[in-house]
Protein backbone atom coordinates (compact mmCIF):
# COMPACT_ATOMS: atom_id res chain seq x y z
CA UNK A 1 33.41 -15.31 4.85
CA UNK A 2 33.52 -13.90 1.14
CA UNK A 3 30.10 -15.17 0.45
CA UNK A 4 28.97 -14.03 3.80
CA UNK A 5 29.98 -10.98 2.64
CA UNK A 6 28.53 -11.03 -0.77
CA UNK A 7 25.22 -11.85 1.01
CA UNK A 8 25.00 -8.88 3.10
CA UNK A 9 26.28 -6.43 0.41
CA UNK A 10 23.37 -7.54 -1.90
CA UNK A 11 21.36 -6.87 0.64
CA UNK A 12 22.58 -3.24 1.64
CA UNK A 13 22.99 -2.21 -1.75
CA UNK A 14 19.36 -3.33 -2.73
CA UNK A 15 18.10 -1.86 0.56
CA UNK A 16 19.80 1.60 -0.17
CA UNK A 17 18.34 1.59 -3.70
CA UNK A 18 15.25 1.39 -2.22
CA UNK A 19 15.37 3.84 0.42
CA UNK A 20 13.20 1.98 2.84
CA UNK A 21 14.49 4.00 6.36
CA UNK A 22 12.64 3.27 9.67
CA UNK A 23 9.79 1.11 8.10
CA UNK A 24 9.93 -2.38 8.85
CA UNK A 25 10.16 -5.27 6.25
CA UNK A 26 7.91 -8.41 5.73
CA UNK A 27 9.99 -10.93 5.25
CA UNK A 28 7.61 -14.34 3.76
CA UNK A 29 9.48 -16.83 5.87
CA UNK A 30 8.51 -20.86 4.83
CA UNK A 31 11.42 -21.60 6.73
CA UNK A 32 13.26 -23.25 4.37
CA UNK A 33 17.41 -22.32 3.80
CA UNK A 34 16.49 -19.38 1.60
CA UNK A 35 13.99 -17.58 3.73
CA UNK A 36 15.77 -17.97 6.81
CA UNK A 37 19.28 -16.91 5.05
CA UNK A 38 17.01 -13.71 4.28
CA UNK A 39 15.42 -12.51 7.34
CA UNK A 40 18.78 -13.21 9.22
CA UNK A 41 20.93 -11.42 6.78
CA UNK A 42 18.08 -8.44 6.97
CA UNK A 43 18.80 -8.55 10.95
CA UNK A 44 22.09 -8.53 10.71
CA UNK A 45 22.06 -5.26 8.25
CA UNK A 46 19.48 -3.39 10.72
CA UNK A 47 16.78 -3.92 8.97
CA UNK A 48 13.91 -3.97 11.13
CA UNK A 49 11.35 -7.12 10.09
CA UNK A 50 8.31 -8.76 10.54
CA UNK A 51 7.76 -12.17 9.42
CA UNK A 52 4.91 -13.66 7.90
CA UNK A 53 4.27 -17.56 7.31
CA UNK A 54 1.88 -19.55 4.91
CA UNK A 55 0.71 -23.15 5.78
CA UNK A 56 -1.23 -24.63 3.25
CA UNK A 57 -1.83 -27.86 4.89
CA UNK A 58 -0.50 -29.74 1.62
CA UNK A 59 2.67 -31.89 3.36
CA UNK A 60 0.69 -32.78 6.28
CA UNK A 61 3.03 -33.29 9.77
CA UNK A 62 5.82 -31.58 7.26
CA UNK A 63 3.40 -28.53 7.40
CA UNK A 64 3.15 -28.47 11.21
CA UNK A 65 6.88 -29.14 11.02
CA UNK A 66 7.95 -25.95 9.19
CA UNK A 67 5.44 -23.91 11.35
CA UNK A 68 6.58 -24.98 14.58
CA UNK A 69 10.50 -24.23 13.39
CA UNK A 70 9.29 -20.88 12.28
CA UNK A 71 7.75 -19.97 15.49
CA UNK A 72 10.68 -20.82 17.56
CA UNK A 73 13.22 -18.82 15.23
CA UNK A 74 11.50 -16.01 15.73
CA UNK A 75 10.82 -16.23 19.35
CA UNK A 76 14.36 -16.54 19.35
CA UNK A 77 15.19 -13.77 17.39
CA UNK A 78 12.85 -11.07 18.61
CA UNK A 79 10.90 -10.89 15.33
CA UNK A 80 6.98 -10.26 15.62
CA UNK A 81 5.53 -13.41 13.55
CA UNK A 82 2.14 -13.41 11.77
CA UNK A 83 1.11 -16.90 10.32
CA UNK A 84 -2.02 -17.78 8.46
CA UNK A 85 -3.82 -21.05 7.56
CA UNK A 86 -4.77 -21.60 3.86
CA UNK A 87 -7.29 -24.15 2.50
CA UNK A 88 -6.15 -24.79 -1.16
CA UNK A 89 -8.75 -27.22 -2.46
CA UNK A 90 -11.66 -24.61 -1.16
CA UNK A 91 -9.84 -21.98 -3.56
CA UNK A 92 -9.38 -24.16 -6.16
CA UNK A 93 -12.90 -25.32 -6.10
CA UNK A 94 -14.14 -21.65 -6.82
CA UNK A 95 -11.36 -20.63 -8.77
CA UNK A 96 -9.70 -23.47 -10.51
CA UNK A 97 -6.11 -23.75 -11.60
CA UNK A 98 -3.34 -25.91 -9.96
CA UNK A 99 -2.25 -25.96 -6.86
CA UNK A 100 1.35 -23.51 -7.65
CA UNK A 101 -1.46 -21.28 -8.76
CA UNK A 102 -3.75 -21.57 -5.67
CA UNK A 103 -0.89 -21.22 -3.33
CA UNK A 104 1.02 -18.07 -5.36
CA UNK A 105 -2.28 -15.95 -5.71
CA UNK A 106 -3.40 -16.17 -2.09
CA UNK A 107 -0.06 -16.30 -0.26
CA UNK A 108 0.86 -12.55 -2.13
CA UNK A 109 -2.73 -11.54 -1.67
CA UNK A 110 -2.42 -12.12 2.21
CA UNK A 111 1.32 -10.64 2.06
CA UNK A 112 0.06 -7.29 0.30
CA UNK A 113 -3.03 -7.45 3.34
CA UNK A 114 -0.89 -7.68 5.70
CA UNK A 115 1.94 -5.33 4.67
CA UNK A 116 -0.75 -2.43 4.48
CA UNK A 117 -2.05 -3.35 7.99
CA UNK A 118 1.31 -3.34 9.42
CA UNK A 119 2.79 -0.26 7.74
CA UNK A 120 5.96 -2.68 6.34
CA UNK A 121 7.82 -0.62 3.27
CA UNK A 122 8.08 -3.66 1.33
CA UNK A 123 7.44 -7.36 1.46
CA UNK A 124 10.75 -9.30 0.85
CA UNK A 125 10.92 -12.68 -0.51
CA UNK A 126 14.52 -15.26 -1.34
CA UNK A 127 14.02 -15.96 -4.98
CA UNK A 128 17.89 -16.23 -5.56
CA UNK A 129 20.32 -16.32 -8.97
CA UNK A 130 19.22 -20.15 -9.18
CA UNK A 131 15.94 -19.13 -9.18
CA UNK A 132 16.18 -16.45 -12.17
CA UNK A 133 18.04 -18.75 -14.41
CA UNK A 134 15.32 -21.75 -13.82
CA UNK A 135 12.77 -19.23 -14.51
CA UNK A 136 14.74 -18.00 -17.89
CA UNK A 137 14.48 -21.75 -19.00
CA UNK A 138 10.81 -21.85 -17.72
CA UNK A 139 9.46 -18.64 -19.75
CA UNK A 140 11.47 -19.76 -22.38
CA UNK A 141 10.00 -23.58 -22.86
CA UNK A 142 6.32 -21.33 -22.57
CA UNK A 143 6.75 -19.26 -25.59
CA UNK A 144 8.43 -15.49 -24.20
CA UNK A 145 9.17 -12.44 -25.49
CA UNK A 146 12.08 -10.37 -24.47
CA UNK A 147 10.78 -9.32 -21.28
CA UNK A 148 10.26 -12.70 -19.87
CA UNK A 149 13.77 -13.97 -20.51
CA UNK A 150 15.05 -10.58 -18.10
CA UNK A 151 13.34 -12.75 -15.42
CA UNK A 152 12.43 -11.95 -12.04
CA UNK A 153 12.97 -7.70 -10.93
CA UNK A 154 14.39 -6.81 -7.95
CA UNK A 155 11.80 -4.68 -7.34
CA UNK A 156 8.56 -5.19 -8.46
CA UNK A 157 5.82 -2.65 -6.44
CA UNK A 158 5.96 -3.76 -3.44
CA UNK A 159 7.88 -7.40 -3.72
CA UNK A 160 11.40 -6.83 -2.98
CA UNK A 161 13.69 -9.76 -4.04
CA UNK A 162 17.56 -8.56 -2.61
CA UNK A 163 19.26 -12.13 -2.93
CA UNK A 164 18.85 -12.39 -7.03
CA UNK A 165 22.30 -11.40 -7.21
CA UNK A 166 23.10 -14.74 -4.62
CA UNK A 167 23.60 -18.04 -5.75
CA UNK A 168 21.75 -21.10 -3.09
CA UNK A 169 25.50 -22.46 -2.89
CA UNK A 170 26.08 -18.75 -0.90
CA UNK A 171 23.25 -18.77 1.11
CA UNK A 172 23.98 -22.32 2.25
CA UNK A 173 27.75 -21.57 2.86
CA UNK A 174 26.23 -18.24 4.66
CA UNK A 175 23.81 -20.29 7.07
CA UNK A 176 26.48 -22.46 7.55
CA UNK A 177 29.04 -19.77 8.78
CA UNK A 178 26.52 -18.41 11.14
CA UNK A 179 25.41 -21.80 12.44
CA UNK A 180 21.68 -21.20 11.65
CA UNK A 181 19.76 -24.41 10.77
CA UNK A 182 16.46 -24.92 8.68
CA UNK A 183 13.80 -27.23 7.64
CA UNK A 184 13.68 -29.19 3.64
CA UNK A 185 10.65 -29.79 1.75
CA UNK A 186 10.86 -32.98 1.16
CA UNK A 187 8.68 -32.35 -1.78
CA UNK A 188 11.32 -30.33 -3.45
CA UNK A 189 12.78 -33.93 -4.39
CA UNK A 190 9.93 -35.02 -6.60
CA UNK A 191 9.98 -34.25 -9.96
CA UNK A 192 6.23 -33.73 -10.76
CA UNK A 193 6.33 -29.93 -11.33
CA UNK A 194 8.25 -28.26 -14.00
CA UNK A 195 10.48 -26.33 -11.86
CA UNK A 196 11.59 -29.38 -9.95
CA UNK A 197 12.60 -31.17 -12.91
CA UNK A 198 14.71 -28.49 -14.06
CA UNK A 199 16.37 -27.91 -11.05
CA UNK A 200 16.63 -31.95 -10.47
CA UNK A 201 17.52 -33.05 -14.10
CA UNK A 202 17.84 -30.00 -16.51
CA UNK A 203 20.40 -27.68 -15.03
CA UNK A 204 22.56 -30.29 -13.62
CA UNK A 205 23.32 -31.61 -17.12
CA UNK A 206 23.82 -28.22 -18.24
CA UNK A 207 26.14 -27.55 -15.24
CA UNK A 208 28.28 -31.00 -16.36
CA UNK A 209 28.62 -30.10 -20.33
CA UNK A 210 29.15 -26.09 -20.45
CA UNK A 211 31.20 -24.45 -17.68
CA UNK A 212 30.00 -21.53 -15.31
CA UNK A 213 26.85 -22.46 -17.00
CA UNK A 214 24.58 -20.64 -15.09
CA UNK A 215 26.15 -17.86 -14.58
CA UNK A 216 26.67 -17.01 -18.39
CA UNK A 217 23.15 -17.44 -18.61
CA UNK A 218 22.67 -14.83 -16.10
CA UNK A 219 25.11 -12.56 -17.86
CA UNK A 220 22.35 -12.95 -20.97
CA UNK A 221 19.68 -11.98 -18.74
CA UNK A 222 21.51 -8.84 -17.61
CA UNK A 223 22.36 -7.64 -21.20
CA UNK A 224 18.45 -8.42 -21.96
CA UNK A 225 17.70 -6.50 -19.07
CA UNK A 226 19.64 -3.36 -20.34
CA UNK A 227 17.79 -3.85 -24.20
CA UNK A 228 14.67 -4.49 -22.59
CA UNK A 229 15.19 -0.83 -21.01
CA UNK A 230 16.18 0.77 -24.11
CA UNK A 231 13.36 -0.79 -25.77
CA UNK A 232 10.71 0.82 -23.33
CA UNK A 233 11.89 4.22 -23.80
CA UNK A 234 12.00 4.02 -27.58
CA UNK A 235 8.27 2.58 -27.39
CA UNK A 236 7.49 5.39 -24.87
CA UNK A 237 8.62 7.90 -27.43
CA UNK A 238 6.71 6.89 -30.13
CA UNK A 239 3.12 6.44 -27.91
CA UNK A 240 3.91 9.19 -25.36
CA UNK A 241 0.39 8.82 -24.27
CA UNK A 242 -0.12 4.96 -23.30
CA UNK A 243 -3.91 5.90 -22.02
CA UNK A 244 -5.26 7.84 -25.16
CA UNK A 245 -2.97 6.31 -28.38
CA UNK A 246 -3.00 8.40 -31.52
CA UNK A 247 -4.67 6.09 -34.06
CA UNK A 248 -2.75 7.22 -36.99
CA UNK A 249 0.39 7.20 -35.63
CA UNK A 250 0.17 3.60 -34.46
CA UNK A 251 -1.20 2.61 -37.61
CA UNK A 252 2.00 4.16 -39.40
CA UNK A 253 4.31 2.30 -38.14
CA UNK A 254 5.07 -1.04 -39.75
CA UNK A 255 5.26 -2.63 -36.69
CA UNK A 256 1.91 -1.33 -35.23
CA UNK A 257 1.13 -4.29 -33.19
CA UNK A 258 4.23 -5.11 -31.65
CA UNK A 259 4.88 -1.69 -30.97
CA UNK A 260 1.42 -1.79 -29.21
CA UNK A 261 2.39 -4.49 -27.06
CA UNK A 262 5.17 -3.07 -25.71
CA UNK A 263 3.43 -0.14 -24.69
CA UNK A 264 0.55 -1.59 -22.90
CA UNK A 265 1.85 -5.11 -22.18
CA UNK A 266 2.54 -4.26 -18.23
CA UNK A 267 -1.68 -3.55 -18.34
CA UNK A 268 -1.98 -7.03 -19.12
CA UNK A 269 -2.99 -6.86 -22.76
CA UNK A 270 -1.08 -10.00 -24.81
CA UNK A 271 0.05 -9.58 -28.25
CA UNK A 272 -2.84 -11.36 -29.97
CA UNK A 273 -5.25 -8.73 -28.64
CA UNK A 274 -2.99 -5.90 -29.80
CA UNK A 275 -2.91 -7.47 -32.90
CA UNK A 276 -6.17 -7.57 -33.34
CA UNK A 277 -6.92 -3.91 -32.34
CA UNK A 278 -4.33 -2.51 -34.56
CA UNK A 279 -6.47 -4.53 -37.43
CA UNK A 280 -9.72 -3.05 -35.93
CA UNK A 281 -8.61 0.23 -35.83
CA UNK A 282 -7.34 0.13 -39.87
CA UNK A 283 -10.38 -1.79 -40.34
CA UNK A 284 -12.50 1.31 -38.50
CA UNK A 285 -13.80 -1.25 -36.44
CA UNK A 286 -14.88 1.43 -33.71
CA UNK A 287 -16.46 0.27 -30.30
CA UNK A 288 -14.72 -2.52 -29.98
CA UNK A 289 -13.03 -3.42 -26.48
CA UNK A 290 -10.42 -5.83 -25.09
CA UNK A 291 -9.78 -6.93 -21.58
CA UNK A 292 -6.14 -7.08 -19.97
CA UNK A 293 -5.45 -7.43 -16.21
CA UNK A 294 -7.32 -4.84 -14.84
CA UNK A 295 -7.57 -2.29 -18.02
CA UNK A 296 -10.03 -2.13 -20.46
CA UNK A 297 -9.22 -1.02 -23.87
CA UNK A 298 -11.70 1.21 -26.51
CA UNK A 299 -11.39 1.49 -29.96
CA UNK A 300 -12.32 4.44 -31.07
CA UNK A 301 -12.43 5.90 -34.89
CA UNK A 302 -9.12 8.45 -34.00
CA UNK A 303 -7.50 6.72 -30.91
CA UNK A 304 -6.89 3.88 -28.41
CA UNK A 305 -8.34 4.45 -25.09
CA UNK A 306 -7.31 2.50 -22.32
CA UNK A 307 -8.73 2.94 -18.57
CA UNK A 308 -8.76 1.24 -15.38
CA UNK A 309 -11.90 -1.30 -15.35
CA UNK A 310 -12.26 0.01 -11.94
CA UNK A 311 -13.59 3.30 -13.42
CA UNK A 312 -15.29 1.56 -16.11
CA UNK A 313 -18.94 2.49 -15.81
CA UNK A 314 -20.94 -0.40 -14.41
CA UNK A 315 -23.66 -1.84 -16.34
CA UNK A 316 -26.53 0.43 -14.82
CA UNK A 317 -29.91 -0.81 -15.03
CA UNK A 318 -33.45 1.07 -12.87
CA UNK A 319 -36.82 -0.59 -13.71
CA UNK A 320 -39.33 2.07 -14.48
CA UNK A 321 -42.84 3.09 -14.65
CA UNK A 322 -44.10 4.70 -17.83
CA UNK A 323 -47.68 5.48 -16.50
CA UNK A 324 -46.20 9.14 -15.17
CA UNK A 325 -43.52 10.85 -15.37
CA UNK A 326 -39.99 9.19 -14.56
CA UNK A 327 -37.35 12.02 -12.46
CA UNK A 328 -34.36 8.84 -11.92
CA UNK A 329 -32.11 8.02 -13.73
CA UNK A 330 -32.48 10.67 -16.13
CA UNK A 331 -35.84 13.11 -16.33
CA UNK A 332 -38.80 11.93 -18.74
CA UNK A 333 -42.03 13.76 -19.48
CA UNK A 334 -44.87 10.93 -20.42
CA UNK A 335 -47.75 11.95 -21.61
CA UNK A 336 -50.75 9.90 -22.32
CA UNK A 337 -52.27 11.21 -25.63
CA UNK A 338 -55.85 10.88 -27.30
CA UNK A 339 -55.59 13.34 -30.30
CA UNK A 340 -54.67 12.12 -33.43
CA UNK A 341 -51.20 11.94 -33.95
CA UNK A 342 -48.93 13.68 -36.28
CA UNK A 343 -45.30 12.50 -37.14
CA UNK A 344 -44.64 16.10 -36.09
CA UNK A 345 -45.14 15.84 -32.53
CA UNK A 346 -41.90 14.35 -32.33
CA UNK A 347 -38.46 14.25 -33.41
CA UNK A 348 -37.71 10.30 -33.06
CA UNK A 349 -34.52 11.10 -30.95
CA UNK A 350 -35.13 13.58 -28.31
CA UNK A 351 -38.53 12.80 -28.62
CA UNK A 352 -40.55 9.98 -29.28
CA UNK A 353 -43.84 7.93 -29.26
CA UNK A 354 -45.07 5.02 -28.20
CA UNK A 355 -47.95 2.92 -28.32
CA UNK A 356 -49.72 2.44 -25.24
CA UNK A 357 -48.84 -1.71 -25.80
CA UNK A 358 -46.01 -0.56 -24.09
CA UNK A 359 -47.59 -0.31 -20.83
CA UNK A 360 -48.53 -3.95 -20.83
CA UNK A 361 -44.72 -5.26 -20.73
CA UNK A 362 -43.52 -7.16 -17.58
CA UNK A 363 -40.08 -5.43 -17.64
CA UNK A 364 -39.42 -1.87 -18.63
CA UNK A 365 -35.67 -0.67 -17.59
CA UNK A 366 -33.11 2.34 -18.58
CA UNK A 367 -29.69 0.85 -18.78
CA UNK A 368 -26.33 1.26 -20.27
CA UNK A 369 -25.06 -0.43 -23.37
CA UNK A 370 -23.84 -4.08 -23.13
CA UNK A 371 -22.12 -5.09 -25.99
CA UNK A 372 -24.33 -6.92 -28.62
CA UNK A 373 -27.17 -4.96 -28.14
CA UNK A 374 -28.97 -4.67 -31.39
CA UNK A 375 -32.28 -2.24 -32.31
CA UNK A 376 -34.50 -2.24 -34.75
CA UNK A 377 -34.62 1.17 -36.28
CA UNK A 378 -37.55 2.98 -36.94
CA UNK A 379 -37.96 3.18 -40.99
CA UNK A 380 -35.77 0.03 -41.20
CA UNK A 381 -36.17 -3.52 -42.25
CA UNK A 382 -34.01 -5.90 -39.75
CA UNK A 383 -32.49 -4.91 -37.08
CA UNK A 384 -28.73 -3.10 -36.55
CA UNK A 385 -26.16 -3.28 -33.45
CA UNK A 386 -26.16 -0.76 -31.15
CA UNK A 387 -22.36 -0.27 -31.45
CA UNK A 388 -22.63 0.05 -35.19
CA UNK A 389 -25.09 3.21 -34.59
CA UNK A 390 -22.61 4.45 -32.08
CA UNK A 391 -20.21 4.57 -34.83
CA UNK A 392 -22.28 6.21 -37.58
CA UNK A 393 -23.05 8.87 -34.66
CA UNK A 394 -19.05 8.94 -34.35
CA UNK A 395 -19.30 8.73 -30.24
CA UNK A 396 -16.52 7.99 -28.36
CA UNK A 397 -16.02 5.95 -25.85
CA UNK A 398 -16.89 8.44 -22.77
CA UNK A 399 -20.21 9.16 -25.33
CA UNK A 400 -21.15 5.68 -25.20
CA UNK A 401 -21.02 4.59 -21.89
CA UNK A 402 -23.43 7.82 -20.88
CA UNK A 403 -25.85 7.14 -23.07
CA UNK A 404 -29.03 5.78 -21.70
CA UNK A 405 -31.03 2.88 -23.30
CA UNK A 406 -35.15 1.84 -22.78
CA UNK A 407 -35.24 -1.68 -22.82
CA UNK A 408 -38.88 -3.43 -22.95
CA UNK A 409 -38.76 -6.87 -22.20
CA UNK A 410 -35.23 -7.76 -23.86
CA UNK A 411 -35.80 -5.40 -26.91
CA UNK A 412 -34.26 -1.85 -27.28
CA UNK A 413 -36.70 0.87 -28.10
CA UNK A 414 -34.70 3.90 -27.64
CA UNK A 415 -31.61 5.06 -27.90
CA UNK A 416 -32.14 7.96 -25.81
CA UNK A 417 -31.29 11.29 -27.64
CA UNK A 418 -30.40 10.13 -30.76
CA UNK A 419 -32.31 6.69 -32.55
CA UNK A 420 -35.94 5.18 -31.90
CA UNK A 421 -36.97 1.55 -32.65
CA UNK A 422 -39.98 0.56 -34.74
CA UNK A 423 -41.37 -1.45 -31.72
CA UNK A 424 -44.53 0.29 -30.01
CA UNK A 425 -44.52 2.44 -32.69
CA UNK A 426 -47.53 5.01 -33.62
CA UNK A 427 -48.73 5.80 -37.08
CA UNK A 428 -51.22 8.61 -38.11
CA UNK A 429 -54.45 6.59 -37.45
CA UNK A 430 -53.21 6.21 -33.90
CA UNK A 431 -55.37 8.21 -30.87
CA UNK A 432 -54.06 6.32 -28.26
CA UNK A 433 -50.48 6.61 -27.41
CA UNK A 434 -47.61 8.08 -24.83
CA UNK A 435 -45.42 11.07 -25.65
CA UNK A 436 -42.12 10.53 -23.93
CA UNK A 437 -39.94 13.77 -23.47
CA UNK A 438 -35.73 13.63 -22.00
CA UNK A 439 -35.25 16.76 -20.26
């Protein structure tokens, strides 16, 4: 009874921290001891629940198995049940990556699909106190910081895990008191992933030698938990803007980089590529970008500018025709000019000319700049990256990316507004050539 209870009051506590109400829960229900202990103790507390199952075809009649069981507990229990089939090889083909990964990314993809089409508050899932302290030891043989030895959060958007306070031994002696059976992967015997073998052969040894273990370990996770907290607000204070970071103050602190990475580290951004920004920024290394999970981040001469690569411009490119006048995507004047020309007649950024060669290319476009794009300068030998004149111009990053570029078959010829290339160019003996205007 006392860890029947302890069940349920993880439950209610969680559930009142999150101040879910009327909405429903999805519960991911394999069928296993864990998810079934879950979406009965959820019934029990009130909680109103739909359940959602993966089959991933990877246990054969053991995958029918757990289906069928699934379907019949909640027939039996009144819970609406939505199950989906998954072909893991297919995604692996296109994606790569093993099959843990295959069957994590689409099984919480379909969850968060499903959760928005059924209006559920959260989806819950039956990672337990095992569970944390295998993944301490797990983060911990990969090389963590302090927030990956915190493990698994109760709440993480919209995952809700409300048995991490619970160890399997309660949820067993909980399924047991209700009389509730379940199904076993049998695969959960084999030791050929890294979990497995730590559950199989790791933890019971540590179980044997040290006493209670696991749960001092979980005691270290909990005091991590509290300095990783403390640690996040100090870092907040000294970058109060994690979007647009003040160059010089990173840069003055004599832990720029790590401070960097625990600013931006939930945008994806490890600490290799912080520490490599901080050293472009002293290095005034401006233009430069790096890539985290769904952020992209800008340096910049006075700051670090970090947006969502969803409202990243996308690399724009229109084909045009230079024998009249362009109107899309920005407004040219092109005129077609036999008088002599004069060096006068234009100003090399707002205006330039071009010989009428130009006319003969196969591929004329206005685009956006890609990184590497390089130009070849007008009154200069060789040839210069675009970025580098963004940096002499001292654009930022917004600057940059609405800039247009004319591109003639792979080469840059102008830098529209501000440089001209030496390609198609017209000297004074010229009478034949194209005066091109931006309005």
């Amino acid at each position: 009874m006392m860890n029947h209870d302890k069940l349920l009051h993880s439950i209610l506590a969680s559930q009142e921290l999150l101040g879910i109400g009327a909405r429903p829960v999805l519960v991911a229900l394999s069928g296993g001891a864990d998810s079934v202990a879950l979406l009965r103790a959820l019934l029990e507390c009130g909680c109103p629940c739909h359940a959602a199952h993966c089959n991933f075809h990877l246990r054969e009649s053991e995958s029918m198995r757990d289906e069928q069981f699934v379907r019949e507990l909640c027939q039996r229990l009144g819970v609406p049940l939505i199950v989906n089939d998954f072909d893991v090889p297919a995604w692996q083909a296109e994606h790569g990556g093993s099959v843990e990964m295959a069957c994590r990314v689409m099984r919480y993809h379909w969850f968060e699909q499903e959760r928005d089409r059924l209006d559920c508050a959260v989806i819950a899932v039956a990672h337990h106190a095992d569970d944390q302290v295998e993944t301490f030891f797990l983060n911990l043989m990969r090389g963590t910081g302090l927030k990956g030895l915190t493990g698994m959060e109760r709440v993480n958007h919209k995952i809700w895990r409300p048995l991490l306070a619970v160890s399997r031994a309660q949820i067993l002696d909980y399924l047991a008191a209700i009389g509730q059976d379940y199904v076993t992967d049998s695969t959960n015997a084999h030791n050929d992933y890294r979990r497995n073998r730590l559950r199989n052969i790791v933890l019971p040894v540590v179980e044997q030698q040290f006493a209670h273990g696991r749960e001092r370990i979980l005691d270290t996770m909990a005091n991590l938990h509290d300095d990783q907290e403390l640690l996040d607000d100090l870092v907040a204070g000294a970058l109060p803007d994690e979007c647009h970071i003040d160059a010089a103050m990173l840069c003055a602190h004599p832990q720029a980089s790590t401070l960097l990475y625990h600013r931006i580290r939930h945008m994806g951004f490890n600490h290799e590529q912080c520490r490599q920004a901080v050293i472009a920024v002293r290095q005034g290394h401006s233009g430069r970008q790096f890539i985290g999970q769904g952020y992209i981040m800008h340096i910049n001469r006075q700051s670090l500018d970090i947006e969502s690569a969803s409202d990243a411009m996308p690399p724009t490119e229109v084909p045009i025709d230079m024998t009249s006048n362009v109107s899309a995507p920005i407004r040219l004047t092109v005129t077609r000019n036999n008088a002599p020309f004069s060096p006068r007649m234009c100003d090399g950024k707002s205006k330039v000319a071009f010989s009428t060669d130009i006319l003969n290319c196969r591929r004329l476009v206005l685009r956006h700049w890609r990184r590497g794009d390089r130009i070849k300068p007008y009154g200069m030998k060789g040839s210069k990256l675009v970025s580098d004149v963004f940096a002499d111009l001292k654009l930022n990053h917004n600057a940059k990316q609405n800039i247009w570029l004319l591109e003639a078959d792979g080469d840059i010829l102008w830098i529209l507004g501000h440089r001209a290339s030496r390609l198609y160019s017209v000297d004074s003996e010229s009478q034949n050539y194209l005066l091109v205007s931006m309005q």
